[in-house]
Tab-separated table of C-alpha atoms and ligand atoms in Angstrom:
chain	number	residue	atom	x	y	z
A	80	MET	CA	106.127	75.926	86.582
A	81	CYS	CA	109.497	74.597	85.413
A	82	ALA	CA	108.691	71.060	84.273
A	83	ASP	CA	112.381	70.140	84.233
A	84	LYS	CA	113.293	71.557	87.634
A	85	VAL	CA	112.621	69.784	90.914
A	86	ALA	CA	114.032	70.189	94.407
A	87	LYS	CA	114.871	66.872	96.028
A	88	LEU	CA	114.062	66.561	99.729
A	89	SER	CA	114.894	63.623	101.940
A	90	VAL	CA	112.768	63.393	105.123
A	91	ASN	CA	112.724	60.502	107.617
A	92	GLY	CA	114.406	58.233	105.091
A	93	LYS	CA	112.015	59.027	102.237
A	94	SER	CA	112.807	61.192	99.179
A	95	TYR	CA	110.434	63.723	97.699
A	96	ASP	CA	110.604	65.630	94.404
A	97	LEU	CA	109.255	69.126	94.964
A	98	PRO	CA	108.338	71.024	91.792
A	99	MET	CA	109.995	74.398	91.201
A	100	MET	CA	108.735	77.565	89.563
A	101	SER	CA	110.783	80.268	87.868
A	102	PRO	CA	109.796	83.965	88.100
A	103	VAL	CA	110.225	86.641	85.431
A	104	LEU	CA	112.788	88.227	87.788
A	105	GLY	CA	114.311	87.000	91.049
A	106	PRO	CA	115.003	83.597	92.598
A	107	ASP	CA	113.274	80.329	91.674
A	108	VAL	CA	110.763	79.029	94.223
A	109	VAL	CA	110.243	75.535	95.575
A	110	ASP	CA	106.551	74.664	95.534
A	111	ILE	CA	105.860	73.081	98.957
A	112	ARG	CA	102.046	73.227	98.779
A	113	LYS	CA	101.763	69.413	98.909
A	114	LEU	CA	104.645	68.845	101.328
A	115	TYR	CA	102.551	68.335	104.472
A	116	ASP	CA	100.114	65.985	102.703
A	117	GLU	CA	102.965	63.933	101.215
A	118	ALA	CA	105.673	64.063	103.911
A	119	ASP	CA	103.705	64.971	107.063
A	120	VAL	CA	106.138	67.815	107.870
A	121	PHE	CA	105.864	71.631	107.935
A	122	THR	CA	108.535	74.119	106.882
A	123	TYR	CA	109.618	76.689	109.508
A	124	ASP	CA	110.123	80.355	108.552
A	125	PRO	CA	108.648	82.690	111.240
A	126	GLY	CA	109.873	85.943	109.663
A	127	PHE	CA	109.106	84.713	106.131
A	128	THR	CA	112.731	85.460	105.217
A	129	SER	CA	112.761	82.598	102.674
A	130	THR	CA	109.077	82.341	101.848
A	131	ALA	CA	107.168	83.532	98.790
A	132	ALA	CA	103.595	83.922	100.013
A	133	CYS	CA	102.045	84.641	96.623
A	134	LYS	CA	102.597	85.330	92.958
A	135	SER	CA	102.561	89.014	92.090
A	136	ALA	CA	103.127	91.153	89.004
A	137	ILE	CA	103.103	94.522	90.753
A	138	THR	CA	106.476	95.381	92.351
A	139	TYR	CA	109.897	93.803	92.077
A	140	ILE	CA	112.768	94.461	94.494
A	141	ASP	CA	116.360	93.297	94.093
A	142	GLY	CA	117.960	93.763	97.508
A	143	ASP	CA	121.497	93.202	96.264
A	144	LYS	CA	121.279	95.597	93.323
A	145	GLY	CA	119.200	98.142	95.241
A	146	GLU	CA	116.563	97.930	92.515
A	147	LEU	CA	112.844	98.774	92.844
A	148	LEU	CA	110.495	98.364	89.861
A	149	TYR	CA	106.790	99.341	89.797
A	150	ARG	CA	105.267	97.151	87.064
A	151	GLY	CA	108.777	96.970	85.564
A	152	TYR	CA	109.539	100.712	85.629
A	153	PRO	CA	112.581	101.724	87.776
A	154	ILE	CA	111.669	103.970	90.714
A	155	GLU	CA	114.403	106.432	89.736
A	156	GLN	CA	112.784	107.048	86.315
A	157	LEU	CA	109.299	107.355	87.802
A	158	ALA	CA	110.544	109.765	90.511
A	159	ALA	CA	112.157	111.931	87.829
A	160	GLN	CA	109.368	111.875	85.222
A	161	SER	CA	106.051	110.729	86.694
A	162	THR	CA	103.554	111.766	89.387
A	163	HIS	CA	102.072	109.867	92.313
A	164	LEU	CA	98.656	109.743	90.665
A	165	GLU	CA	100.100	108.358	87.426
A	166	VAL	CA	101.972	105.758	89.508
A	167	CYS	CA	98.648	104.920	91.206
A	168	TYR	CA	97.198	104.164	87.776
A	169	LEU	CA	100.274	102.103	86.853
A	170	LEU	CA	100.142	100.030	90.055
A	171	LEU	CA	96.375	99.484	89.826
A	172	TYR	CA	96.075	98.645	86.133
A	173	GLY	CA	99.578	97.492	85.143
A	174	GLU	CA	100.366	99.985	82.367
A	175	LEU	CA	101.184	103.691	82.120
A	176	PRO	CA	97.998	105.570	81.163
A	177	THR	CA	97.319	107.404	77.928
A	178	LYS	CA	96.305	111.043	78.325
A	179	VAL	CA	92.624	110.149	78.026
A	180	GLN	CA	92.986	107.375	80.606
A	181	MET	CA	94.907	109.651	82.985
A	182	ASP	CA	92.388	112.497	82.678
A	183	ASP	CA	89.537	110.082	83.404
A	184	PHE	CA	91.391	108.534	86.369
A	185	LYS	CA	92.256	111.945	87.791
A	186	THR	CA	88.620	113.064	87.502
A	187	ARG	CA	87.374	109.891	89.228
A	188	ILE	CA	89.838	110.321	92.099
A	189	THR	CA	89.153	114.060	92.419
A	190	ARG	CA	85.413	113.479	92.618
A	191	HIS	CA	85.848	111.075	95.552
A	192	THR	CA	88.025	113.266	97.804
A	193	MET	CA	85.201	114.396	100.139
A	194	VAL	CA	84.134	112.128	102.994
A	195	HIS	CA	80.511	111.616	104.123
A	196	GLU	CA	79.722	114.721	106.206
A	197	GLN	CA	78.589	112.562	109.108
A	198	MET	CA	82.136	111.108	109.387
A	199	HIS	CA	83.201	114.443	110.851
A	200	TYR	CA	81.531	113.385	114.084
A	201	PHE	CA	83.886	110.388	114.447
A	202	PHE	CA	86.748	112.711	115.216
A	203	ARG	CA	84.982	114.247	118.198
A	204	GLY	CA	85.091	110.843	119.869
A	205	PHE	CA	88.891	110.954	119.972
A	206	ARG	CA	91.028	112.931	122.419
A	207	ARG	CA	92.704	115.901	120.764
A	208	ASP	CA	96.090	114.395	121.627
A	209	SER	CA	95.294	111.047	119.957
A	210	HIS	CA	98.008	109.838	117.590
A	211	PRO	CA	96.677	110.438	114.049
A	212	MET	CA	97.376	106.785	113.235
A	213	ALA	CA	94.861	105.774	115.925
A	214	THR	CA	92.308	108.042	114.282
A	215	MET	CA	93.073	106.717	110.808
A	216	VAL	CA	92.769	103.075	111.830
A	217	GLY	CA	89.372	103.892	113.350
A	218	VAL	CA	87.973	106.150	110.652
A	219	VAL	CA	89.192	104.088	107.671
A	220	GLY	CA	87.744	100.915	109.209
A	221	ALA	CA	84.496	102.827	109.766
A	222	MET	CA	84.277	103.683	106.055
A	223	SER	CA	82.664	100.228	105.777
A	224	ALA	CA	79.816	101.665	107.870
A	225	PHE	CA	79.162	104.316	105.227
A	226	TYR	CA	79.977	103.044	101.783
A	227	HIS	CA	77.724	99.990	101.603
A	228	ASP	CA	77.647	100.147	97.801
A	229	SER	CA	81.351	99.181	97.590
A	230	LEU	CA	81.662	96.319	100.061
A	231	ASP	CA	80.995	93.329	97.811
A	232	ILE	CA	84.484	92.002	97.016
A	233	ASN	CA	83.079	89.698	94.329
A	234	ASP	CA	81.725	92.598	92.265
A	235	PRO	CA	84.519	94.067	90.082
A	236	TRP	CA	82.711	97.407	89.891
A	237	GLN	CA	82.380	97.643	93.682
A	238	ARG	CA	86.074	96.735	94.051
A	239	GLU	CA	86.901	99.550	91.655
A	240	VAL	CA	84.763	102.086	93.523
A	241	ALA	CA	86.250	101.047	96.881
A	242	ALA	CA	89.738	101.517	95.405
A	243	MET	CA	88.901	105.004	94.094
A	244	ARG	CA	87.298	105.994	97.408
A	245	MET	CA	90.297	104.952	99.498
A	246	ILE	CA	92.959	106.487	97.269
A	247	ALA	CA	90.922	109.701	97.160
A	248	LYS	CA	89.817	109.887	100.792
A	249	LEU	CA	92.909	108.831	102.725
A	250	PRO	CA	94.534	112.291	102.292
A	251	THR	CA	91.293	113.937	103.440
A	252	ILE	CA	91.029	111.683	106.515
A	253	ALA	CA	94.722	112.146	107.386
A	254	ALA	CA	94.383	115.928	107.032
A	255	MET	CA	91.268	115.865	109.233
A	256	ALA	CA	93.164	113.867	111.860
A	257	TYR	CA	95.891	116.503	111.810
A	258	LYS	CA	93.490	119.472	111.955
A	259	TYR	CA	91.634	117.830	114.826
A	260	SER	CA	94.909	117.349	116.744
A	261	VAL	CA	95.786	121.046	116.455
A	262	GLY	CA	92.264	122.299	117.174
A	263	GLN	CA	91.771	123.889	113.773
A	264	PRO	CA	88.660	123.521	111.563
A	265	PHE	CA	88.653	120.827	108.879
A	266	VAL	CA	89.525	122.111	105.398
A	267	TYR	CA	87.526	120.636	102.528
A	268	PRO	CA	89.326	119.217	99.485
A	269	LYS	CA	89.758	121.591	96.536
A	270	ASN	CA	89.250	119.949	93.135
A	271	SER	CA	91.400	122.520	91.364
A	272	LEU	CA	94.532	121.335	93.202
A	273	SER	CA	96.815	118.363	92.482
A	274	TYR	CA	96.676	115.277	94.698
A	275	ALA	CA	99.744	116.367	96.697
A	276	GLY	CA	98.812	120.055	96.611
A	277	ASN	CA	95.312	119.274	97.886
A	278	PHE	CA	96.793	117.379	100.838
A	279	LEU	CA	99.076	120.289	101.752
A	280	HIS	CA	96.122	122.640	101.415
A	281	MET	CA	93.867	120.520	103.653
A	282	CYS	CA	96.626	120.369	106.280
A	283	PHE	CA	97.905	123.933	106.299
A	284	ALA	CA	95.126	126.218	105.002
A	285	VAL	CA	93.070	128.171	107.568
A	286	PRO	CA	89.747	129.978	106.956
A	287	THR	CA	91.245	133.324	107.876
A	288	GLU	CA	93.580	133.677	104.900
A	289	ASP	CA	94.355	132.322	101.445
A	290	TYR	CA	96.787	129.403	101.258
A	291	VAL	CA	98.998	129.130	98.180
A	292	VAL	CA	100.591	125.731	97.553
A	293	ASN	CA	104.371	126.047	97.218
A	294	PRO	CA	105.261	124.168	93.992
A	295	VAL	CA	108.565	122.864	95.341
A	296	LEU	CA	106.908	121.459	98.473
A	297	GLU	CA	104.098	120.099	96.285
A	298	LYS	CA	106.640	118.272	94.102
A	299	ALA	CA	108.525	116.979	97.160
A	300	MET	CA	105.273	115.723	98.735
A	301	ASP	CA	104.258	114.086	95.449
A	302	ARG	CA	107.650	112.368	95.263
A	303	ILE	CA	107.433	111.179	98.887
A	304	MET	CA	104.007	109.714	98.120
A	305	MET	CA	105.288	107.975	94.982
A	306	LEU	CA	108.368	106.524	96.703
A	307	HIS	CA	106.201	104.885	99.387
A	308	ALA	CA	103.440	103.667	97.039
A	309	ASP	CA	104.228	99.942	97.029
A	310	HIS	CA	106.969	97.618	98.159
A	311	GLU	CA	106.270	93.948	97.367
A	312	GLN	CA	105.133	91.755	100.293
A	313	ASN	CA	106.154	93.958	103.248
A	314	ALA	CA	104.527	93.488	106.652
A	315	SER	CA	101.535	95.795	106.119
A	316	THR	CA	100.860	94.558	102.589
A	317	SER	CA	100.993	90.962	103.827
A	318	THR	CA	98.542	92.007	106.563
A	319	VAL	CA	96.150	93.407	103.959
A	320	ARG	CA	96.447	90.237	101.863
A	321	LEU	CA	95.840	87.996	104.878
A	322	ALA	CA	92.828	90.056	105.993
A	323	GLY	CA	91.517	90.030	102.433
A	324	SER	CA	91.917	86.259	102.153
A	325	SER	CA	89.141	85.859	104.739
A	326	GLY	CA	86.768	87.864	102.522
A	327	ALA	CA	86.795	90.937	104.773
A	328	ASN	CA	85.609	94.131	103.090
A	329	PRO	CA	88.254	96.378	101.473
A	330	PHE	CA	87.984	99.166	104.060
A	331	ALA	CA	88.575	96.714	106.928
A	332	CYS	CA	91.584	95.275	105.074
A	333	ILE	CA	93.176	98.681	104.545
A	334	ALA	CA	92.516	99.583	108.199
A	335	ALA	CA	94.419	96.413	109.140
A	336	GLY	CA	97.284	97.514	106.904
A	337	ILE	CA	97.353	100.938	108.585
A	338	ALA	CA	97.507	99.275	112.001
A	339	CYS	CA	100.491	97.148	110.964
A	340	LEU	CA	102.286	100.052	109.288
A	341	TRP	CA	102.193	101.969	112.607
A	342	GLY	CA	104.923	99.824	114.166
A	343	PRO	CA	108.379	101.476	114.557
A	344	ALA	CA	110.039	98.520	112.791
A	345	HIS	CA	107.937	99.348	109.714
A	346	GLY	CA	106.164	102.558	108.768
A	347	GLY	CA	106.544	104.074	112.213
A	348	ALA	CA	110.307	104.268	111.608
A	349	ASN	CA	110.106	107.683	109.925
A	350	GLN	CA	108.713	109.233	113.112
A	351	ALA	CA	111.137	107.244	115.300
A	352	CYS	CA	114.059	108.227	113.052
A	353	LEU	CA	113.478	111.970	113.279
A	354	GLU	CA	112.960	111.713	117.038
A	355	MET	CA	116.256	109.791	117.234
A	356	LEU	CA	118.087	112.413	115.129
A	357	ARG	CA	116.708	115.138	117.383
A	358	GLU	CA	117.756	113.194	120.488
A	359	ILE	CA	121.289	112.866	119.087
A	360	GLY	CA	121.097	116.621	118.508
A	361	THR	CA	124.684	117.330	117.480
A	362	VAL	CA	127.300	115.583	115.367
A	363	ASP	CA	129.641	115.076	118.339
A	364	ARG	CA	127.086	112.784	120.008
A	365	ILE	CA	126.860	110.382	117.038
A	366	PRO	CA	129.605	107.963	118.258
A	367	GLU	CA	127.641	107.412	121.491
A	368	TYR	CA	124.591	106.292	119.509
A	369	ILE	CA	126.595	104.194	117.056
A	370	ALA	CA	128.025	102.354	120.079
A	371	LYS	CA	124.514	101.854	121.507
A	372	ALA	CA	123.272	100.468	118.181
A	373	LYS	CA	126.139	97.944	118.187
A	374	ASP	CA	125.467	96.901	121.787
A	375	LYS	CA	123.020	93.977	121.678
A	376	ASN	CA	121.984	94.620	125.286
A	377	SER	CA	120.979	98.223	124.633
A	378	GLY	CA	117.880	97.243	122.686
A	379	PHE	CA	118.590	100.381	120.617
A	380	ARG	CA	118.591	100.375	116.831
A	381	LEU	CA	119.420	103.181	114.429
A	382	MET	CA	115.957	104.010	113.131
A	383	GLY	CA	115.867	104.483	109.363
A	384	PHE	CA	118.687	101.974	108.966
A	385	GLY	CA	118.521	98.381	107.782
A	386	HIS	CA	116.046	96.499	105.680
A	387	ARG	CA	114.834	92.927	105.302
A	388	VAL	CA	115.393	92.987	101.546
A	389	TYR	CA	117.807	95.802	100.683
A	390	LYS	CA	121.272	94.570	101.629
A	391	ASN	CA	123.018	97.190	99.543
A	392	PHE	CA	121.132	100.480	99.410
A	393	ASP	CA	117.458	101.478	99.334
A	394	PRO	CA	116.989	103.333	96.025
A	395	ARG	CA	114.204	105.337	97.619
A	396	ALA	CA	116.616	106.708	100.234
A	397	THR	CA	118.862	107.981	97.438
A	398	VAL	CA	115.993	109.891	95.817
A	399	MET	CA	114.728	111.082	99.209
A	400	LYS	CA	118.160	112.452	100.109
A	401	GLU	CA	118.161	114.546	96.898
A	402	SER	CA	114.686	115.849	97.770
A	403	ALA	CA	115.812	116.740	101.288
A	404	ASP	CA	118.629	118.871	99.884
A	405	GLU	CA	116.241	120.582	97.405
A	406	VAL	CA	113.509	121.340	99.950
A	407	LEU	CA	115.841	122.589	102.665
A	408	GLU	CA	117.744	124.720	100.141
A	409	LEU	CA	114.469	126.258	98.971
A	410	LEU	CA	113.371	126.921	102.527
A	411	GLY	CA	116.764	128.429	103.289
A	412	ILE	CA	117.458	125.918	106.062
A	413	HIS	CA	120.208	124.012	104.236
A	414	ASN	CA	122.303	124.152	107.425
A	415	ASN	CA	119.473	122.326	109.195
A	416	PRO	CA	121.166	120.685	112.231
A	417	THR	CA	119.033	117.543	111.919
A	418	LEU	CA	120.066	117.093	108.289
A	419	GLN	CA	123.713	117.620	109.258
A	420	VAL	CA	123.400	114.945	111.944
A	421	ALA	CA	121.662	112.607	109.471
A	422	LYS	CA	124.342	113.010	106.801
A	423	GLU	CA	127.188	112.577	109.303
A	424	LEU	CA	125.458	109.595	110.916
A	425	GLU	CA	125.086	107.988	107.484
A	426	ARG	CA	128.750	108.668	106.651
A	427	ILE	CA	130.028	107.227	109.942
A	428	ALA	CA	127.706	104.202	109.922
A	429	LEU	CA	128.569	103.294	106.333
A	430	SER	CA	132.256	103.190	107.214
A	431	ASP	CA	131.737	101.167	110.410
A	432	ASP	CA	132.518	97.439	110.247
A	433	TYR	CA	129.398	96.523	112.258
A	434	PHE	CA	127.042	98.146	109.746
A	435	ILE	CA	129.078	96.982	106.779
A	436	SER	CA	129.137	93.382	108.047
A	437	LYS	CA	125.378	93.391	108.687
A	438	ARG	CA	124.744	95.204	105.386
A	439	LEU	CA	122.809	97.997	107.068
A	440	TYR	CA	122.105	101.052	104.921
A	441	PRO	CA	119.723	104.005	105.223
A	442	ASN	CA	116.205	103.023	104.159
A	443	VAL	CA	113.288	105.061	102.872
A	444	ASP	CA	112.533	106.359	106.362
A	445	PHE	CA	115.939	107.881	107.026
A	446	TYR	CA	115.502	111.124	105.080
A	447	SER	CA	111.730	111.388	104.628
A	448	GLY	CA	111.189	112.715	108.146
A	449	ILE	CA	113.627	115.572	107.567
A	450	ILE	CA	111.646	116.750	104.542
A	451	LEU	CA	108.274	116.407	106.294
A	452	ASP	CA	109.619	118.237	109.347
A	453	ALA	CA	110.863	121.069	107.102
A	454	MET	CA	107.403	121.252	105.508
A	455	GLY	CA	105.895	121.885	108.950
A	456	PHE	CA	104.446	118.456	109.765
A	457	PRO	CA	104.690	117.175	113.359
A	458	THR	CA	106.451	113.781	113.628
A	459	SER	CA	103.076	112.192	114.478
A	460	MET	CA	101.949	112.896	110.892
A	461	PHE	CA	104.869	111.099	109.251
A	462	THR	CA	103.385	107.601	109.334
A	463	PRO	CA	99.887	108.805	108.304
A	464	ILE	CA	101.562	110.267	105.190
A	465	PHE	CA	103.232	106.905	104.599
A	466	ALA	CA	99.753	105.324	104.911
A	467	ILE	CA	98.295	107.728	102.333
A	468	SER	CA	101.057	106.753	99.919
A	469	ARG	CA	100.881	103.011	100.539
A	470	THR	CA	97.087	102.844	100.157
A	471	VAL	CA	97.402	102.357	96.390
A	472	GLY	CA	99.937	99.548	96.922
A	473	TRP	CA	97.742	97.819	99.485
A	474	ILE	CA	94.700	98.074	97.222
A	475	SER	CA	96.587	96.904	94.120
A	476	GLN	CA	97.923	93.875	96.009
A	477	TRP	CA	94.472	93.222	97.540
A	478	LYS	CA	92.828	93.332	94.077
A	479	GLU	CA	95.489	90.949	92.719
A	480	MET	CA	94.833	88.535	95.600
A	481	ILE	CA	91.035	88.697	95.221
A	482	THR	CA	91.167	88.030	91.485
A	483	GLU	CA	93.529	85.095	92.128
A	484	ASN	CA	90.694	83.563	94.224
A	485	GLY	CA	93.364	82.344	96.606
A	486	LYS	CA	92.716	80.232	99.665
A	487	ILE	CA	92.346	81.778	103.102
A	488	GLY	CA	95.795	82.383	104.574
A	489	ARG	CA	96.256	79.955	107.439
A	490	PRO	CA	99.890	79.207	108.466
A	491	ARG	CA	100.686	76.254	110.799
A	492	GLN	CA	103.182	76.205	113.701
A	493	LEU	CA	105.974	74.426	115.519
A	494	TYR	CA	104.118	73.555	118.762
A	495	ILE	CA	106.344	73.723	121.872
A	496	GLY	CA	103.623	73.811	124.522
A	497	PRO	CA	102.614	71.122	127.101
A	498	LYS	CA	101.649	67.605	125.982
A	499	LYS	CA	98.033	66.487	126.521
A	500	ARG	CA	97.254	66.378	130.260
A	501	ASP	CA	94.168	65.994	132.524
A	502	TYR	CA	92.420	68.807	134.370
A	503	ILE	CA	93.349	69.148	138.043
A	504	ASP	CA	90.624	70.494	140.282
A	505	LEU	CA	91.436	73.340	142.662
A	506	PRO	CA	91.958	71.451	145.965
A	507	ASN	CA	94.586	69.244	144.291
A	508	ARG	CA	96.669	71.999	142.618
B	60	SDX	C1	110.090	99.875	106.161
B	60	SDX	O1	109.632	95.380	104.198
B	60	SDX	C2	109.551	96.511	103.628
B	60	SDX	O2	109.612	96.619	102.417
B	60	SDX	C3	109.370	97.697	104.560
B	60	SDX	C4	109.420	99.077	103.902
B	60	SDX	C5	108.248	99.287	102.959
B	60	SDX	O3	108.373	100.147	102.068
B	60	SDX	O4	107.174	98.676	103.187
B	60	SDX	O5	110.630	99.243	103.197
B	60	SDX	C6	109.297	100.184	104.945
B	60	SDX	O6	109.550	99.285	107.076
B	60	SDX	C7	111.557	100.213	106.184
B	60	SDX	C8	112.257	99.735	107.502
B	60	SDX	C9	111.974	100.788	108.585
B	60	SDX	N1	112.424	100.284	109.904
B	60	SDX	C10	113.493	100.849	110.518
B	60	SDX	O7	114.208	101.710	110.008
B	60	SDX	C11	113.711	100.316	111.944
B	60	SDX	C12	115.205	99.967	112.153
B	60	SDX	N2	115.511	98.798	111.324
B	60	SDX	C13	115.310	97.508	111.849
B	60	SDX	O8	114.601	97.280	112.971
B	60	SDX	C14	115.565	96.354	110.882
B	60	SDX	O9	116.635	96.692	110.114
B	60	SDX	C15	114.402	95.946	110.010
B	60	SDX	C16	113.179	95.612	110.825
B	60	SDX	C17	114.078	97.004	109.037
B	60	SDX	C18	114.834	94.699	109.210
B	60	SDX	O10	115.003	93.705	110.130
B	60	SDX	P1	115.466	92.223	109.671
B	60	SDX	O11	115.661	92.079	108.238
B	60	SDX	O12	114.531	91.278	110.318
B	60	SDX	O13	116.888	92.141	110.253
B	60	SDX	P2	117.206	91.746	111.705
B	60	SDX	O14	116.278	92.466	112.648
B	60	SDX	O15	117.260	90.264	111.789
B	60	SDX	O16	118.642	92.364	111.873
B	60	SDX	C19	119.749	91.709	111.286
B	60	SDX	C20	120.916	92.129	112.164
B	60	SDX	C21	120.616	91.960	113.655
B	60	SDX	O17	121.863	91.684	114.302
B	60	SDX	P3	122.184	90.110	114.666
B	60	SDX	O18	121.026	89.635	115.530
B	60	SDX	O19	122.278	89.398	113.342
B	60	SDX	O20	123.481	90.195	115.428
B	60	SDX	O21	121.189	93.530	111.973
B	60	SDX	C22	120.968	94.221	113.192
B	60	SDX	C23	120.154	93.314	114.103
B	60	SDX	O22	120.435	93.567	115.456
B	60	SDX	N3	120.202	95.410	112.839
B	60	SDX	C24	120.439	96.618	113.310
B	60	SDX	C25	119.512	97.456	112.681
B	60	SDX	N4	118.731	96.736	111.852
B	60	SDX	C26	119.164	95.467	111.967
B	60	SDX	N5	121.323	97.074	114.202
B	60	SDX	C27	121.308	98.400	114.456
B	60	SDX	N6	120.438	99.293	113.901
B	60	SDX	C28	119.528	98.834	112.999
B	60	SDX	N7	118.671	99.688	112.435
């Protein structure tokens, strides 16, 4: 709290001094917790564009500088030198692990990668053509029907076990959703493989032949996972926090986060973006789509473009673009038409006054789909992979909220409905 800083507010002829708080990084905040009690007014911010919903020490984003820090470490340095599992440790516990700590963490995660055998039967209840996100919402929520020894949110040990289980099992569940959708048998996790390599193996191995993980694809998958791991108070993380504030069990909270992530304005954008790039098809059709995106009546938006916070560039998109070049070069598809359309679309959009004036830049979803497509994933698996990555962020933020012992999240409203009126019985209506 800054003792010397107050925000002065005048409402209905009365003045109020609202205390202010200064962060380690970022803008000061005006503490309005007592505003309603003192001034009998609410604030109004439906998209939370100017609202800090919590204190957090996990991730910092500077939208103007295009800066993303996980526990203070720049995403560019982590992408170049770390691994997704090491970043999971960093996000969960706040510091980079020593070798001993990392070995122990890796062993704990590895030993939790299998799901209860009976969970296999869940999948048979879904149609084969179900979207894998529908399956993941269902199966992850149902984990609370199996892992009763990690449901008590007030027991630090049970919180820890629930965290390990979800970080470890989300890849297995996502891979099972994929295998089920293509009619192939489930592939069990392999403890000898890395976190990213194991996921590729569970998705693409078949019983009839050996599957060797391609190290370049493994590194690209690991980097995609790391880049999506956490992102401050985005829509799905806020969903997890709000669900957690009611005391719901951790599996139910993460299932709520997966449901929110599915939307095309959020995590569903990577699937929508690749489908858009494919629909554009060739570079000569780009102007037609740029015009549609600028036409308010079209209802069309360039998927993978724009961001609530980044008003300069999304540092993750920069790293992702480098990965796209590497992966496609390795696979010998560097003249990939979709990548050519993406790069030309980015070039044209970034020189167009509409996009410049609205500060719209490619976000994390613009290039990720191109890499996942090149790896052989169907577009329906793009958001499940985002969910695997973001699980550690959701859990880290959920743990932070639980230990804060915060109040239940319960926003108010600006009521614009009918005034109080008496019931009218049917004959008189
Ligand atoms: C993710 O929050 C996070 O951190 C999310 C995320 C994470 O890691 O968790 O980063 C992941 O969700 C990335 C975003 C993925 N979504 C998309 O790529 C979908 C396309 N983008 C948009 O729908 C939009 O840009 C949002 C939802 C991402 C951000 O929306 P905002 O901040 O609420 O901005 P807005 O909708 O108010 O748009 C501001 C203006 C509008 O024009 P005006 O009404 O002011 O005239 O910009 C326009 C919009 O019409 N605009 C776009 C556009 N995005 C915004 N116009 C064309 N194409 C777009 N993509």
